[in-house]
Amino acid sequence: MQVSTPIPHINQENDWDCGLACVAMVANALGARLSLAEVAMHCKDESVWTIDLAYILRKLSDDQVSIPRLNFSKRLQIPNLSPRRDEGWDFTYYTSTIGADAAHSREKFYRKSFDDDQKRVNALFDNADAENVRVIQLVLPLDDFKRFLYCRKYGIITLVNQRLLSCLQCLEKTTICNCTIGVFDSFVQRMKGFRYIGHFILLVAYEPNTDMFYYRDPAVRDDLCSISASNLERARSSNGTDHDCIVVKVS
């Protein structure tokens, strides 16, 4: 099936920047002509969590607001040049867990950097409201994914277990896509024995007649991948993902 989307395809360049590549895709769909390298300038750590991506989206959005609205105080008639909370890009981060779940420290994927990440990630969650980063503690139902994506006006950055990701276009009989870029393929090979490998993809469309989702995978050379609704549910609900997703209005 031919699927059209305003969201371009951008490959990750390292084994840790899949989420940043998804942000770059969304940013370009919203009119910000940014390379992956330019997006990565806003990331201080190679251990990238979903809350990091939400903060980067807010920063990039604020950068696009070139002329602030003038809001005057009725009492003093002093112009307030601070951006309104509804300005900029429209996105919401949904997660089942606020903060870094201590249980993740037992997963091999998180174990090496978890102690360093935990304090930083918890602080980002604590400050999210003040930084105009909308976080909702909710497992977004798959039916809501379908509604958002069917209208082709949204993209959903989704954290999945790469072990359970099964693209119908590029999956071999093994669990590894045969068209992955070299840097990610070698990364997955190093992760042999890991039950969970965190990976960000960008969902762009849903086809109800086949119950299929279409997505851009920054680790895959081909433009568009597809996955059944049941397989997507398994991949996004795996232990380690916290059901993390960021819903972004792109048109």
PDB file of C-alpha atoms in Angstrom, residues 17-125:
ATOM      1  CA  ASP A  17      20.662   8.915  18.658  1.00  0.00           C
ATOM      2  CA  CYS A  18      17.544   7.191  17.293  1.00  0.00           C
ATOM      3  CA  GLY A  19      15.330   9.449  19.416  1.00  0.00           C
ATOM      4  CA  LEU A  20      17.131  12.553  18.194  1.00  0.00           C
ATOM      5  CA  ALA A  21      16.608  11.412  14.600  1.00  0.00           C
ATOM      6  CA  CYS A  22      12.874  11.093  15.315  1.00  0.00           C
ATOM      7  CA  VAL A  23      12.860  14.635  16.710  1.00  0.00           C
ATOM      8  CA  ALA A  24      14.688  15.849  13.591  1.00  0.00           C
ATOM      9  CA  MET A  25      12.045  14.218  11.375  1.00  0.00           C
ATOM     10  CA  VAL A  26       9.236  15.911  13.293  1.00  0.00           C
ATOM     11  CA  ALA A  27      11.047  19.258  13.299  1.00  0.00           C
ATOM     12  CA  ASN A  28      11.475  19.173   9.529  1.00  0.00           C
ATOM     13  CA  ALA A  29       7.809  18.281   9.058  1.00  0.00           C
ATOM     14  CA  LEU A  30       6.986  21.385  11.104  1.00  0.00           C
ATOM     15  CA  GLY A  31       9.117  23.604   8.897  1.00  0.00           C
ATOM     16  CA  ALA A  32      12.340  23.770  10.899  1.00  0.00           C
ATOM     17  CA  ARG A  33      15.099  22.815   8.474  1.00  0.00           C
ATOM     18  CA  LEU A  34      17.346  21.076  10.966  1.00  0.00           C
ATOM     19  CA  SER A  35      19.906  18.339  10.505  1.00  0.00           C
ATOM     20  CA  LEU A  36      20.403  15.562  13.021  1.00  0.00           C
ATOM     21  CA  ALA A  37      23.659  17.233  14.072  1.00  0.00           C
ATOM     22  CA  GLU A  38      21.821  20.486  14.812  1.00  0.00           C
ATOM     23  CA  VAL A  39      19.235  18.667  16.919  1.00  0.00           C
ATOM     24  CA  ALA A  40      21.985  16.763  18.743  1.00  0.00           C
ATOM     25  CA  MET A  41      23.534  20.070  19.836  1.00  0.00           C
ATOM     26  CA  HIS A  42      20.683  20.330  22.349  1.00  0.00           C
ATOM     27  CA  CYS A  43      21.491  16.955  23.911  1.00  0.00           C
ATOM     28  CA  LYS A  44      24.201  16.783  26.568  1.00  0.00           C
ATOM     29  CA  ASP A  45      24.189  13.038  27.142  1.00  0.00           C
ATOM     30  CA  GLU A  46      24.376   9.904  25.011  1.00  0.00           C
ATOM     31  CA  SER A  47      21.920   8.188  27.340  1.00  0.00           C
ATOM     32  CA  VAL A  48      18.764   9.684  25.840  1.00  0.00           C
ATOM     33  CA  TRP A  49      15.433   9.222  27.624  1.00  0.00           C
ATOM     34  CA  THR A  50      12.015  10.210  26.320  1.00  0.00           C
ATOM     35  CA  ILE A  51      11.874  13.169  28.701  1.00  0.00           C
ATOM     36  CA  ASP A  52      15.072  14.447  27.040  1.00  0.00           C
ATOM     37  CA  LEU A  53      13.307  14.374  23.674  1.00  0.00           C
ATOM     38  CA  ALA A  54      10.335  16.292  25.080  1.00  0.00           C
ATOM     39  CA  TYR A  55      12.627  19.026  26.400  1.00  0.00           C
ATOM     40  CA  ILE A  56      14.446  19.235  23.062  1.00  0.00           C
ATOM     41  CA  LEU A  57      11.128  19.557  21.227  1.00  0.00           C
ATOM     42  CA  ARG A  58      10.171  22.432  23.513  1.00  0.00           C
ATOM     43  CA  LYS A  59      13.531  24.143  22.979  1.00  0.00           C
ATOM     44  CA  LEU A  60      13.298  23.788  19.198  1.00  0.00           C
ATOM     45  CA  SER A  61       9.704  25.009  19.285  1.00  0.00           C
ATOM     46  CA  ASP A  62      10.660  28.076  21.310  1.00  0.00           C
ATOM     47  CA  ASP A  63      13.449  28.798  18.823  1.00  0.00           C
ATOM     48  CA  GLN A  64      10.836  28.920  16.050  1.00  0.00           C
ATOM     49  CA  VAL A  65       8.756  31.579  17.832  1.00  0.00           C
ATOM     50  CA  SER A  66      10.487  34.586  16.320  1.00  0.00           C
ATOM     51  CA  ILE A  67       8.104  37.368  17.417  1.00  0.00           C
ATOM     52  CA  PRO A  68       6.555  37.060  20.887  1.00  0.00           C
ATOM     53  CA  ARG A  69       3.002  38.232  21.420  1.00  0.00           C
ATOM     54  CA  LEU A  70       2.529  41.429  23.415  1.00  0.00           C
ATOM     55  CA  ASN A  71       0.404  40.783  26.484  1.00  0.00           C
ATOM     56  CA  PHE A  72      -0.276  43.797  28.701  1.00  0.00           C
ATOM     57  CA  SER A  73      -0.943  43.786  32.407  1.00  0.00           C
ATOM     58  CA  LYS A  74      -4.294  45.513  33.026  1.00  0.00           C
ATOM     59  CA  ARG A  75      -2.983  47.119  36.213  1.00  0.00           C
ATOM     60  CA  LEU A  76       0.406  48.446  35.123  1.00  0.00           C
ATOM     61  CA  GLN A  77       0.122  48.365  31.316  1.00  0.00           C
ATOM     62  CA  ILE A  78       3.550  46.721  31.139  1.00  0.00           C
ATOM     63  CA  PRO A  79       4.129  44.509  28.102  1.00  0.00           C
ATOM     64  CA  ASN A  80       4.835  40.872  28.917  1.00  0.00           C
ATOM     65  CA  LEU A  81       7.159  39.443  26.279  1.00  0.00           C
ATOM     66  CA  SER A  82       7.207  35.893  27.613  1.00  0.00           C
ATOM     67  CA  PRO A  83       5.703  33.289  25.252  1.00  0.00           C
ATOM     68  CA  ARG A  84       2.216  32.036  26.006  1.00  0.00           C
ATOM     69  CA  ARG A  85       1.949  28.398  27.004  1.00  0.00           C
ATOM     70  CA  ASP A  86      -0.082  27.607  23.895  1.00  0.00           C
ATOM     71  CA  GLU A  87       2.495  28.996  21.466  1.00  0.00           C
ATOM     72  CA  GLY A  88       4.777  26.841  19.398  1.00  0.00           C
ATOM     73  CA  TRP A  89       4.544  23.177  18.552  1.00  0.00           C
ATOM     74  CA  ASP A  90       1.681  21.127  19.921  1.00  0.00           C
ATOM     75  CA  PHE A  91       2.933  17.937  21.578  1.00  0.00           C
ATOM     76  CA  THR A  92       2.253  15.813  24.648  1.00  0.00           C
ATOM     77  CA  TYR A  93       4.419  13.195  26.320  1.00  0.00           C
ATOM     78  CA  TYR A  94       2.479  10.201  27.686  1.00  0.00           C
ATOM     79  CA  THR A  95       4.079   7.718  30.076  1.00  0.00           C
ATOM     80  CA  SER A  96       3.038   5.142  32.646  1.00  0.00           C
ATOM     81  CA  THR A  97       5.832   6.193  35.008  1.00  0.00           C
ATOM     82  CA  ILE A  98       6.823   9.647  36.223  1.00  0.00           C
ATOM     83  CA  GLY A  99      10.571   9.639  36.771  1.00  0.00           C
ATOM     84  CA  ALA A 100      13.143   6.899  36.301  1.00  0.00           C
ATOM     85  CA  ASP A 101      11.694   3.550  37.369  1.00  0.00           C
ATOM     86  CA  ALA A 102      14.185   1.945  39.755  1.00  0.00           C
ATOM     87  CA  ALA A 103      13.218  -1.471  38.384  1.00  0.00           C
ATOM     88  CA  HIS A 104      14.967  -0.567  35.121  1.00  0.00           C
ATOM     89  CA  SER A 105      18.317  -0.763  36.893  1.00  0.00           C
ATOM     90  CA  ARG A 106      17.976  -4.544  36.700  1.00  0.00           C
ATOM     91  CA  GLU A 107      17.771  -4.497  32.900  1.00  0.00           C
ATOM     92  CA  LYS A 108      21.124  -4.921  31.158  1.00  0.00           C
ATOM     93  CA  PHE A 109      20.210  -2.175  28.702  1.00  0.00           C
ATOM     94  CA  TYR A 110      19.899   0.436  31.475  1.00  0.00           C
ATOM     95  CA  ARG A 111      22.286  -0.947  34.071  1.00  0.00           C
ATOM     96  CA  LYS A 112      25.527   0.742  33.014  1.00  0.00           C
ATOM     97  CA  SER A 113      24.288   4.343  33.207  1.00  0.00           C
ATOM     98  CA  PHE A 114      21.187   4.089  35.391  1.00  0.00           C
ATOM     99  CA  ASP A 115      22.675   5.558  38.569  1.00  0.00           C
ATOM    100  CA  ASP A 116      23.920   8.607  36.668  1.00  0.00           C
ATOM    101  CA  ASP A 117      20.674   8.945  34.715  1.00  0.00           C
ATOM    102  CA  GLN A 118      18.244   8.616  37.600  1.00  0.00           C
ATOM    103  CA  LYS A 119      18.902  11.960  39.296  1.00  0.00           C
ATOM    104  CA  ARG A 120      18.999  13.864  36.002  1.00  0.00           C
ATOM    105  CA  VAL A 121      15.834  12.261  34.636  1.00  0.00           C
ATOM    106  CA  ASN A 122      13.894  12.765  37.865  1.00  0.00           C
ATOM    107  CA  ALA A 123      14.875  16.452  37.899  1.00  0.00           C
ATOM    108  CA  LEU A 124      13.618  16.863  34.323  1.00  0.00           C
ATOM    109  CA  PHE A 125      10.255  15.387  35.287  1.00  0.00           C
TER     110      PHE A 125
END
